Every structure is written in C-alpha cells, then in structure tokens.
PDB file of C-alpha atoms and ligand atoms in Angstrom:
ATOM      1  CA  MET A1179       0.005  -0.013   0.068  1.00  0.00           C
ATOM      2  CA  THR A1180       1.418   3.401  -0.959  1.00  0.00           C
ATOM      3  CA  LYS A1181       1.493   6.040   1.733  1.00  0.00           C
ATOM      4  CA  LYS A1182      -0.250   9.099   0.337  1.00  0.00           C
ATOM      5  CA  HIS A1183      -1.582  10.805   3.370  1.00  0.00           C
ATOM      6  CA  ASP A1184      -0.042  13.031   5.983  1.00  0.00           C
ATOM      7  CA  ILE A1185      -0.476  10.712   8.974  1.00  0.00           C
ATOM      8  CA  ILE A1186       1.351  11.471  12.232  1.00  0.00           C
ATOM      9  CA  TRP A1187       1.555   8.386  14.535  1.00  0.00           C
ATOM     10  CA  LEU A1188       1.772   9.099  18.264  1.00  0.00           C
ATOM     11  CA  GLU A1189       2.557   6.568  20.998  1.00  0.00           C
ATOM     12  CA  SER A1190       0.348   8.140  23.607  1.00  0.00           C
ATOM     13  CA  VAL A1191      -1.632  11.389  23.883  1.00  0.00           C
ATOM     14  CA  ASP A1192      -4.423  12.668  25.992  1.00  0.00           C
ATOM     15  CA  SER A1193      -6.826  12.823  23.063  1.00  0.00           C
ATOM     16  CA  THR A1194      -6.067  13.124  19.403  1.00  0.00           C
ATOM     17  CA  ASN A1195      -8.814  15.740  19.039  1.00  0.00           C
ATOM     18  CA  ASP A1196      -7.253  17.776  21.860  1.00  0.00           C
ATOM     19  CA  GLN A1197      -3.816  17.462  20.344  1.00  0.00           C
ATOM     20  CA  ALA A1198      -5.187  18.550  17.000  1.00  0.00           C
ATOM     21  CA  LYS A1199      -6.861  21.505  18.609  1.00  0.00           C
ATOM     22  CA  ARG A1200      -3.642  22.560  20.267  1.00  0.00           C
ATOM     23  CA  ASP A1201      -1.608  22.230  17.074  1.00  0.00           C
ATOM     24  CA  ILE A1202      -4.322  23.509  14.695  1.00  0.00           C
ATOM     25  CA  SER A1203      -2.270  26.509  13.525  1.00  0.00           C
ATOM     26  CA  VAL A1204       0.643  24.407  12.391  1.00  0.00           C
ATOM     27  CA  LEU A1205      -1.271  21.453  10.977  1.00  0.00           C
ATOM     28  CA  ASP A1206      -2.132  21.435   7.282  1.00  0.00           C
ATOM     29  CA  ASN A1207      -5.504  20.671   5.912  1.00  0.00           C
ATOM     30  CA  LEU A1208      -6.122  16.846   5.876  1.00  0.00           C
ATOM     31  CA  SER A1209      -3.391  16.141   8.386  1.00  0.00           C
ATOM     32  CA  VAL A1210      -4.134  13.032  10.555  1.00  0.00           C
ATOM     33  CA  LEU A1211      -3.054  12.515  14.194  1.00  0.00           C
ATOM     34  CA  SER A1212      -3.383   8.899  15.127  1.00  0.00           C
ATOM     35  CA  ALA A1213      -2.438   7.462  18.527  1.00  0.00           C
ATOM     36  CA  LEU A1214      -1.802   3.981  19.817  1.00  0.00           C
ATOM     37  CA  THR A1215      -3.296   4.966  23.146  1.00  0.00           C
ATOM     38  CA  GLN A1216      -5.218   7.979  24.646  1.00  0.00           C
ATOM     39  CA  THR A1217      -5.152   8.855  28.273  1.00  0.00           C
ATOM     40  CA  GLY A1218      -8.116  11.104  28.061  1.00  0.00           C
ATOM     41  CA  GLY A1219     -10.116   9.875  25.037  1.00  0.00           C
ATOM     42  CA  ARG A1220     -13.318  11.784  24.647  1.00  0.00           C
ATOM     43  CA  GLY A1221     -16.708  10.652  23.339  1.00  0.00           C
ATOM     44  CA  GLN A1222     -19.954  12.354  22.621  1.00  0.00           C
ATOM     45  CA  LYS A1223     -22.168  13.844  25.417  1.00  0.00           C
ATOM     46  CA  GLY A1224     -19.143  14.316  27.648  1.00  0.00           C
ATOM     47  CA  ASN A1225     -18.410  10.565  27.772  1.00  0.00           C
ATOM     48  CA  THR A1226     -14.942   9.035  27.768  1.00  0.00           C
ATOM     49  CA  TRP A1227     -13.634   6.818  25.002  1.00  0.00           C
ATOM     50  CA  SER A1228     -11.578   3.850  26.123  1.00  0.00           C
ATOM     51  CA  SER A1229      -9.587   1.514  23.990  1.00  0.00           C
ATOM     52  CA  GLU A1230      -6.925  -1.204  24.689  1.00  0.00           C
ATOM     53  CA  PRO A1231      -3.480   0.262  23.723  1.00  0.00           C
ATOM     54  CA  GLY A1232      -2.440  -0.560  20.147  1.00  0.00           C
ATOM     55  CA  GLN A1233      -5.626  -2.506  19.352  1.00  0.00           C
ATOM     56  CA  ASN A1234      -7.893   0.097  17.686  1.00  0.00           C
ATOM     57  CA  LEU A1235      -7.719   3.076  15.458  1.00  0.00           C
ATOM     58  CA  LEU A1236      -7.907   6.379  17.391  1.00  0.00           C
ATOM     59  CA  PHE A1237      -7.340   9.342  15.120  1.00  0.00           C
ATOM     60  CA  SER A1238      -8.339  12.883  14.195  1.00  0.00           C
ATOM     61  CA  VAL A1239      -8.487  14.395  10.699  1.00  0.00           C
ATOM     62  CA  VAL A1240      -7.894  18.184  10.469  1.00  0.00           C
ATOM     63  CA  LEU A1241     -10.113  19.999   7.946  1.00  0.00           C
ATOM     64  CA  LYS A1242      -9.410  23.636   7.111  1.00  0.00           C
ATOM     65  CA  PHE A1243     -11.798  25.872   5.298  1.00  0.00           C
ATOM     66  CA  ASN A1244     -10.178  29.180   4.602  1.00  0.00           C
ATOM     67  CA  ASP A1245      -9.053  30.846   1.500  1.00  0.00           C
ATOM     68  CA  ASP A1246      -5.504  29.593   1.775  1.00  0.00           C
ATOM     69  CA  HIS A1247      -3.952  27.459  -0.885  1.00  0.00           C
ATOM     70  CA  GLY A1248      -4.818  23.827  -0.334  1.00  0.00           C
ATOM     71  CA  ALA A1249      -7.803  24.419   1.958  1.00  0.00           C
ATOM     72  CA  LEU A1250     -11.275  23.054   1.364  1.00  0.00           C
ATOM     73  CA  GLU A1251     -14.290  24.863  -0.141  1.00  0.00           C
ATOM     74  CA  GLN A1252     -16.202  26.889   2.476  1.00  0.00           C
ATOM     75  CA  ILE A1253     -18.985  25.129   4.378  1.00  0.00           C
ATOM     76  CA  GLN A1254     -21.656  27.202   6.020  1.00  0.00           C
ATOM     77  CA  ALA A1255     -22.621  26.573   9.701  1.00  0.00           C
ATOM     78  CA  TYR A1256     -26.075  25.661   8.398  1.00  0.00           C
ATOM     79  CA  ASP A1257     -24.606  22.819   6.336  1.00  0.00           C
ATOM     80  CA  GLN A1258     -22.172  21.503   8.984  1.00  0.00           C
ATOM     81  CA  PHE A1259     -23.877  18.100   9.107  1.00  0.00           C
ATOM     82  CA  VAL A1260     -22.256  17.248   5.764  1.00  0.00           C
ATOM     83  CA  ILE A1261     -19.050  16.536   7.700  1.00  0.00           C
ATOM     84  CA  SER A1262     -20.793  13.916   9.733  1.00  0.00           C
ATOM     85  CA  GLU A1263     -22.265  12.503   6.574  1.00  0.00           C
ATOM     86  CA  ILE A1264     -19.042  12.072   4.734  1.00  0.00           C
ATOM     87  CA  THR A1265     -17.251  10.736   7.819  1.00  0.00           C
ATOM     88  CA  ALA A1266     -19.935   8.136   8.628  1.00  0.00           C
ATOM     89  CA  LEU A1267     -20.229   7.091   5.002  1.00  0.00           C
ATOM     90  CA  SER A1268     -16.488   6.682   4.752  1.00  0.00           C
ATOM     91  CA  VAL A1269     -16.410   4.391   7.736  1.00  0.00           C
ATOM     92  CA  VAL A1270     -19.252   2.329   6.372  1.00  0.00           C
ATOM     93  CA  ASP A1271     -17.450   1.987   2.964  1.00  0.00           C
ATOM     94  CA  LEU A1272     -14.192   1.111   4.640  1.00  0.00           C
ATOM     95  CA  LEU A1273     -15.933  -1.708   6.599  1.00  0.00           C
ATOM     96  CA  SER A1274     -17.831  -2.800   3.530  1.00  0.00           C
ATOM     97  CA  SER A1275     -14.513  -3.237   1.699  1.00  0.00           C
ATOM     98  CA  TYR A1276     -13.743  -5.944   4.371  1.00  0.00           C
ATOM     99  CA  ARG A1277     -17.236  -7.404   3.966  1.00  0.00           C
ATOM    100  CA  ILE A1278     -18.433  -5.954   7.241  1.00  0.00           C
ATOM    101  CA  GLU A1279     -21.923  -4.612   6.792  1.00  0.00           C
ATOM    102  CA  ALA A1280     -22.416  -1.564   8.969  1.00  0.00           C
ATOM    103  CA  LYS A1281     -25.133   1.102   9.382  1.00  0.00           C
ATOM    104  CA  ILE A1282     -25.051   4.679  10.582  1.00  0.00           C
ATOM    105  CA  LYS A1283     -26.849   5.189  13.878  1.00  0.00           C
ATOM    106  CA  TRP A1284     -27.701   8.874  13.665  1.00  0.00           C
ATOM    107  CA  PRO A1285     -25.833  11.051  14.045  1.00  0.00           C
ATOM    108  CA  ASN A1286     -22.388   9.730  14.610  1.00  0.00           C
ATOM    109  CA  ASP A1287     -22.177   6.119  15.515  1.00  0.00           C
ATOM    110  CA  ILE A1288     -21.431   3.193  13.325  1.00  0.00           C
ATOM    111  CA  TYR A1289     -23.225  -0.065  14.159  1.00  0.00           C
ATOM    112  CA  VAL A1290     -22.929  -3.663  13.063  1.00  0.00           C
ATOM    113  CA  CYS A1291     -26.201  -5.320  13.891  1.00  0.00           C
ATOM    114  CA  ASN A1292     -27.055  -3.711  17.189  1.00  0.00           C
ATOM    115  CA  ARG A1293     -23.524  -3.188  18.351  1.00  0.00           C
ATOM    116  CA  LYS A1294     -21.234  -0.230  18.119  1.00  0.00           C
ATOM    117  CA  ILE A1295     -18.037  -0.653  16.116  1.00  0.00           C
ATOM    118  CA  CYS A1296     -17.118   3.068  15.789  1.00  0.00           C
ATOM    119  CA  GLY A1297     -17.720   6.391  17.394  1.00  0.00           C
ATOM    120  CA  ILE A1298     -17.250   9.846  15.761  1.00  0.00           C
ATOM    121  CA  LEU A1299     -16.614  13.071  17.597  1.00  0.00           C
ATOM    122  CA  ILE A1300     -16.615  16.098  15.292  1.00  0.00           C
ATOM    123  CA  GLU A1301     -15.582  19.452  16.695  1.00  0.00           C
ATOM    124  CA  ASN A1302     -16.038  22.498  14.444  1.00  0.00           C
ATOM    125  CA  ALA A1303     -14.712  26.029  14.734  1.00  0.00           C
ATOM    126  CA  LEU A1304     -16.896  28.738  13.278  1.00  0.00           C
ATOM    127  CA  LYS A1305     -16.279  32.321  12.180  1.00  0.00           C
ATOM    128  CA  GLY A1306     -19.505  34.114  11.562  1.00  0.00           C
ATOM    129  CA  LYS A1307     -21.608  31.861   9.559  1.00  0.00           C
ATOM    130  CA  SER A1308     -18.912  29.543   8.136  1.00  0.00           C
ATOM    131  CA  LEU A1309     -16.717  26.864   9.360  1.00  0.00           C
ATOM    132  CA  THR A1310     -12.997  27.687   9.620  1.00  0.00           C
ATOM    133  CA  SER A1311     -11.821  24.284  10.755  1.00  0.00           C
ATOM    134  CA  SER A1312     -13.155  20.936  11.774  1.00  0.00           C
ATOM    135  CA  ILE A1313     -11.496  18.202  13.805  1.00  0.00           C
ATOM    136  CA  VAL A1314     -13.012  14.819  12.894  1.00  0.00           C
ATOM    137  CA  GLY A1315     -12.174  12.323  15.670  1.00  0.00           C
ATOM    138  CA  ILE A1316     -12.703   8.648  15.017  1.00  0.00           C
ATOM    139  CA  GLY A1317     -12.431   5.617  17.296  1.00  0.00           C
ATOM    140  CA  LEU A1318     -12.773   2.433  15.274  1.00  0.00           C
ATOM    141  CA  ASN A1319     -12.672  -0.851  17.121  1.00  0.00           C
ATOM    142  CA  VAL A1320     -10.222  -2.911  15.082  1.00  0.00           C
ATOM    143  CA  ASN A1321      -8.372  -5.862  16.771  1.00  0.00           C
ATOM    144  CA  GLN A1322      -9.670  -5.678  20.314  1.00  0.00           C
ATOM    145  CA  LYS A1323     -11.654  -8.823  21.109  1.00  0.00           C
ATOM    146  CA  THR A1324     -12.745  -8.280  24.707  1.00  0.00           C
ATOM    147  CA  PHE A1325     -14.307  -5.072  26.114  1.00  0.00           C
ATOM    148  CA  ASP A1326     -14.991  -3.715  29.555  1.00  0.00           C
ATOM    149  CA  PRO A1327     -18.358  -5.183  30.586  1.00  0.00           C
ATOM    150  CA  SER A1328     -19.540  -1.640  31.511  1.00  0.00           C
ATOM    151  CA  LEU A1329     -19.565  -0.688  27.803  1.00  0.00           C
ATOM    152  CA  PRO A1330     -23.075  -1.073  26.489  1.00  0.00           C
ATOM    153  CA  ASN A1331     -22.686  -2.952  23.254  1.00  0.00           C
ATOM    154  CA  PRO A1332     -19.219  -2.908  21.618  1.00  0.00           C
ATOM    155  CA  ILE A1333     -17.955  -4.953  18.668  1.00  0.00           C
ATOM    156  CA  SER A1334     -14.802  -4.815  16.587  1.00  0.00           C
ATOM    157  CA  MET A1335     -13.671  -5.758  13.107  1.00  0.00           C
ATOM    158  CA  ALA A1336     -11.726  -8.628  14.571  1.00  0.00           C
ATOM    159  CA  ILE A1337     -14.913 -10.112  16.221  1.00  0.00           C
ATOM    160  CA  CYS A1338     -16.883  -9.661  12.918  1.00  0.00           C
ATOM    161  CA  GLY A1339     -14.195 -10.921  10.630  1.00  0.00           C
ATOM    162  CA  SER A1340     -12.432 -13.545  12.847  1.00  0.00           C
ATOM    163  CA  ARG A1341      -9.030 -12.154  11.800  1.00  0.00           C
ATOM    164  CA  THR A1342      -6.790  -9.222  12.685  1.00  0.00           C
ATOM    165  CA  TYR A1343      -6.190  -6.158  10.557  1.00  0.00           C
ATOM    166  CA  ASP A1344      -3.247  -3.903   9.774  1.00  0.00           C
ATOM    167  CA  MET A1345      -4.067  -0.575  11.232  1.00  0.00           C
ATOM    168  CA  GLU A1346      -1.734   1.560   9.078  1.00  0.00           C
ATOM    169  CA  SER A1347      -3.306   0.211   5.969  1.00  0.00           C
ATOM    170  CA  LEU A1348      -6.789   0.652   7.299  1.00  0.00           C
ATOM    171  CA  LEU A1349      -6.051   4.284   8.042  1.00  0.00           C
ATOM    172  CA  GLU A1350      -4.586   4.989   4.623  1.00  0.00           C
ATOM    173  CA  GLU A1351      -7.644   3.324   3.078  1.00  0.00           C
ATOM    174  CA  PHE A1352      -9.965   5.331   5.190  1.00  0.00           C
ATOM    175  CA  MET A1353      -8.240   8.590   4.121  1.00  0.00           C
ATOM    176  CA  GLU A1354      -8.566   7.603   0.499  1.00  0.00           C
ATOM    177  CA  ILE A1355     -12.236   6.995   0.829  1.00  0.00           C
ATOM    178  CA  PHE A1356     -12.783  10.114   2.981  1.00  0.00           C
ATOM    179  CA  THR A1357     -10.953  12.452   0.590  1.00  0.00           C
ATOM    180  CA  GLY A1358     -12.888  10.932  -2.281  1.00  0.00           C
ATOM    181  CA  TYR A1359     -16.150  11.944  -0.544  1.00  0.00           C
ATOM    182  CA  LEU A1360     -14.784  15.418   0.205  1.00  0.00           C
ATOM    183  CA  ASP A1361     -14.022  15.852  -3.553  1.00  0.00           C
ATOM    184  CA  ARG A1362     -17.202  14.336  -4.869  1.00  0.00           C
ATOM    185  CA  TYR A1363     -19.696  15.893  -2.487  1.00  0.00           C
ATOM    186  CA  CYS A1364     -18.338  18.745  -0.290  1.00  0.00           C
ATOM    187  CA  ASN A1365     -16.010  20.593  -2.533  1.00  0.00           C
ATOM    188  CA  ILE A1366     -18.647  20.778  -5.271  1.00  0.00           C
ATOM    189  CA  ARG A1367     -21.625  21.093  -2.870  1.00  0.00           C
ATOM    190  CA  ARG A1368     -23.548  18.044  -3.911  1.00  0.00           C
ATOM    191  CA  TYR A1369     -25.227  18.009  -0.609  1.00  0.00           C
ATOM    192  CA  GLY A1370     -28.544  16.575  -1.791  1.00  0.00           C
ATOM    193  CA  GLN A1371     -26.880  13.500  -3.221  1.00  0.00           C
ATOM    194  CA  LEU A1372     -24.819  13.144  -0.023  1.00  0.00           C
ATOM    195  CA  ARG A1373     -28.001  13.161   2.052  1.00  0.00           C
ATOM    196  CA  THR A1374     -29.580  10.504  -0.150  1.00  0.00           C
ATOM    197  CA  LEU A1375     -26.463   8.261   0.397  1.00  0.00           C
ATOM    198  CA  TYR A1376     -26.523   8.900   4.194  1.00  0.00           C
ATOM    199  CA  LEU A1377     -30.254   7.935   4.406  1.00  0.00           C
ATOM    200  CA  SER A1378     -29.595   4.776   2.453  1.00  0.00           C
ATOM    201  CA  GLN A1379     -27.183   3.654   5.143  1.00  0.00           C
ATOM    202  CA  MET A1380     -29.212   4.726   8.255  1.00  0.00           C
ATOM    203  CA  TRP A1381     -29.761   2.269  10.983  1.00  0.00           C
ATOM    204  CA  ARG A1382     -33.432   1.668  11.805  1.00  0.00           C
ATOM    205  CA  LEU A1383     -34.748   4.002   9.114  1.00  0.00           C
ATOM    206  CA  ASN A1384     -38.512   3.320   8.660  1.00  0.00           C
ATOM    207  CA  GLU A1385     -38.428   0.603  11.355  1.00  0.00           C
ATOM    208  CA  LYS A1386     -40.713   0.846  14.410  1.00  0.00           C
ATOM    209  CA  ALA A1387     -38.610   1.126  17.563  1.00  0.00           C
ATOM    210  CA  LEU A1388     -38.541   2.527  21.071  1.00  0.00           C
ATOM    211  CA  PHE A1389     -36.885   5.939  21.753  1.00  0.00           C
ATOM    212  CA  ILE A1390     -36.555   8.249  24.700  1.00  0.00           C
ATOM    213  CA  ASP A1391     -37.539  11.906  24.268  1.00  0.00           C
ATOM    214  CA  ASN A1392     -35.021  13.794  26.397  1.00  0.00           C
ATOM    215  CA  THR A1393     -36.868  17.142  25.891  1.00  0.00           C
ATOM    216  CA  LYS A1394     -39.610  16.083  28.288  1.00  0.00           C
ATOM    217  CA  GLU A1395     -39.192  16.809  31.953  1.00  0.00           C
ATOM    218  CA  SER A1396     -39.012  13.152  33.008  1.00  0.00           C
ATOM    219  CA  ASP A1397     -37.524  11.513  29.913  1.00  0.00           C
ATOM    220  CA  MET A1398     -40.404   9.849  28.149  1.00  0.00           C
ATOM    221  CA  THR A1399     -40.153   6.518  26.329  1.00  0.00           C
ATOM    222  CA  PHE A1400     -42.188   6.344  23.132  1.00  0.00           C
ATOM    223  CA  GLU A1401     -42.636   4.144  20.152  1.00  0.00           C
ATOM    224  CA  GLY A1402     -41.965   5.625  16.761  1.00  0.00           C
ATOM    225  CA  THR A1403     -40.382   5.277  13.381  1.00  0.00           C
ATOM    226  CA  ILE A1404     -37.386   7.268  12.060  1.00  0.00           C
ATOM    227  CA  ARG A1405     -38.582   8.938   8.847  1.00  0.00           C
ATOM    228  CA  GLY A1406     -35.538  10.961   7.869  1.00  0.00           C
ATOM    229  CA  LEU A1407     -33.635  14.199   8.584  1.00  0.00           C
ATOM    230  CA  SER A1408     -34.326  17.841   8.534  1.00  0.00           C
ATOM    231  CA  GLU A1409     -32.268  20.128   6.353  1.00  0.00           C
ATOM    232  CA  VAL A1410     -29.770  20.747   9.091  1.00  0.00           C
ATOM    233  CA  GLY A1411     -29.502  17.049   9.907  1.00  0.00           C
ATOM    234  CA  HIS A1412     -31.870  16.789  12.833  1.00  0.00           C
ATOM    235  CA  LEU A1413     -33.627  13.486  13.304  1.00  0.00           C
ATOM    236  CA  ILE A1414     -37.366  13.197  12.318  1.00  0.00           C
ATOM    237  CA  ILE A1415     -39.349  10.520  14.188  1.00  0.00           C
ATOM    238  CA  GLU A1416     -43.019   9.761  13.584  1.00  0.00           C
ATOM    239  CA  ASN A1417     -44.910   8.656  16.656  1.00  0.00           C
ATOM    240  CA  ASN A1418     -47.759   6.190  16.643  1.00  0.00           C
ATOM    241  CA  GLU A1419     -50.312   8.940  16.257  1.00  0.00           C
ATOM    242  CA  GLY A1420     -48.687   9.860  13.002  1.00  0.00           C
ATOM    243  CA  GLU A1421     -47.122  13.120  14.275  1.00  0.00           C
ATOM    244  CA  LEU A1422     -43.589  14.034  13.206  1.00  0.00           C
ATOM    245  CA  LYS A1423     -41.152  15.373  15.677  1.00  0.00           C
ATOM    246  CA  GLU A1424     -37.727  16.781  15.048  1.00  0.00           C
ATOM    247  CA  PHE A1425     -34.876  15.989  17.493  1.00  0.00           C
ATOM    248  CA  ALA A1426     -31.510  17.756  17.673  1.00  0.00           C
ATOM    249  CA  PHE A1427     -28.477  15.738  18.951  1.00  0.00           C
ATOM    250  CA  LYS A1428     -28.904  15.000  22.665  1.00  0.00           C
ATOM    251  CA  GLU A1429     -32.636  15.575  22.522  1.00  0.00           C
ATOM    252  CA  MET A1430     -33.325  11.880  22.036  1.00  0.00           C
ATOM    253  CA  SER A1431     -31.818   8.518  22.961  1.00  0.00           C
ATOM    254  CA  TYR A1432     -32.302   5.136  21.432  1.00  0.00           C
ATOM    255  CA  ILE A1433     -33.503   2.049  23.315  1.00  0.00           C
ATOM    256  CA  ILE A1434     -31.339  -0.702  21.717  1.00  0.00           C
TER     257      ILE A1434
HETATM  258  C1  BTN B2716     -18.490   8.582  20.679  1.00  0.00           C
HETATM  259  O1  BTN B2716     -19.035   7.607  20.071  1.00  0.00           O
HETATM  260  O2  BTN B2716     -18.777   8.940  21.777  1.00  0.00           O
HETATM  261  C2  BTN B2716     -17.365   9.273  19.970  1.00  0.00           C
HETATM  262  C3  BTN B2716     -16.033   8.610  20.218  1.00  0.00           C
HETATM  263  C4  BTN B2716     -14.908   9.337  19.478  1.00  0.00           C
HETATM  264  C5  BTN B2716     -13.571   8.731  19.911  1.00  0.00           C
HETATM  265  C6  BTN B2716     -12.489   9.199  19.093  1.00  0.00           C
HETATM  266  S1  BTN B2716     -10.949   8.414  19.371  1.00  0.00           S
HETATM  267  C7  BTN B2716     -10.050   9.610  18.526  1.00  0.00           C
HETATM  268  C8  BTN B2716     -10.633  10.948  18.887  1.00  0.00           C
HETATM  269  N1  BTN B2716     -10.044  11.499  20.041  1.00  0.00           N
HETATM  270  C9  BTN B2716     -10.868  11.531  21.083  1.00  0.00           C
HETATM  271  O3  BTN B2716     -10.595  11.885  22.234  1.00  0.00           O
HETATM  272  N2  BTN B2716     -12.130  11.112  20.707  1.00  0.00           N
HETATM  273  C10 BTN B2716     -12.124  10.719  19.276  1.00  0.00           C
END
C-alpha cells in the first residue's frame, strides 16, 4: 500500500482531538493525528472513550476551510452536518470493503447489527456563519476482542471478521475514501446526493422502535419510526399517532 496521506503516529496522547486543537495553527488541511493509546479519550455527550493500547484506530483528521492554498471549499454553519455525513459514510465504505456490513446510527455512531463498532466526535470552529476548521475524531474498534463489561454494546472488526487487521493500511484506506467523499460531495456542494447516500445507510430508518424523548421533564419513552432528517440534519421521528417530531442531537436517545 502506498502512503499518500499526511499521517502522524503518536505513541500516547491525552486525546487526538485535543492534540489537533492545540496544534491547529501548524497542521495542514487533511493532516491526521493517530495514537496507539489515549489517556483522556473523549466521546460524545461528555463521555470518555476507552480502548486497549495498540488495538484500535484512534485518530483525528484536520479539515481547514479558509481561502489559503490547499484548503477546502467553504462550508456554512447551516450545512455542517455534511461533515458527519461524509465521515460516517467513509467508515461504512471502509468496513464494507472488508465485507463488514455496517449502518449509521444517527448522528455519529457506526453499528454492526445492534452493536457499536465506531464512534465519531466532530468538533467544528466557526467564524460568523462559516466553518474555519473541523476536527474529525474517530475511534474504530479494530483488533480488540474483549471489552470492559460496563460498555453497553461494543464490537470490533476482529470479532466480525475472525481475523486481525493492519491498522496503518486501514487508516490509509480510510483517508482515500474520505478524501474521495470530500471531492465528490463537499467541494462541489452536492449536498442533496450526499443526504440520499446517508439515508440509504441509516440504521433503523423506517423501522418501528422505542426511543426516549429527552426534551420532556421526565425523559419519556415512546414508540416511533425514524422517517428521515431535517435540512440541518436533525432526526425526524413519527410517533404512533402519525405526528412528526424533530430532534437535535442529545434531545433523544435510542433504546437498543
Ligand atoms: C463517541 O461515540 O462517543 C465518539 C467517540 C470518539 C472517539 C475518538 S478516538 C479519537 C478521537 N479522540 C478523542 O478523544 N475522541 C475521538
């Protein structure tokens, strides 16, 4: 495999997202920081992200959207969900190239059956109404076979495929797929087509399931069906009375 991407491998770091944030001014667009271990790995909703040292991919991709040479086309704050879309789709495609069929659990998890194989933490910096940079943090479970029982429902590529994987090749392949999505959909603003692709890979789309509405005073469980996404990427769920309700991230939880 040829090495085309600017990947910096670190032995240990607090969090690749935090390191990327600290170094943002000296990192080029599309630089990647990847660590064998994180001492303060962060997940969504203030959670921690834990991983056995050297067993999984833990990395952050730096995206820069200014007018400098080599930077990406501008993305408006309103359209920022496109970054989640290309990231999640890239992970699904990467897994599919190893015959692992995965789905996107909105907004930023990748699931195989009902188990989580990858988590994504995207942190955007804005100036006015546009993005100036984005740090796309990805934790992909690769070779780890046993997990802390306190984790709700983890799975790894090694569990799915009954083999181990070379992490450097995987990361190079991911970057190849990811930069392809950037070129085909973001840099030329084919956002509608991107949305169609994202919906086609969405976990539990059009399936009746139980959810928790976190906007209610005492979190309310309800049955409903995911029907799609709003323009900005909020989740639309239809309840059993046929009413549609839109949820921003953190406003709902899934019952798995
Ligand atoms: C989640 O599912 O909660 C998101 C997990 C994101 C974990 C990755 S690992 C690399 C990067 N650095 C971090 O501290 N977090 C992300």
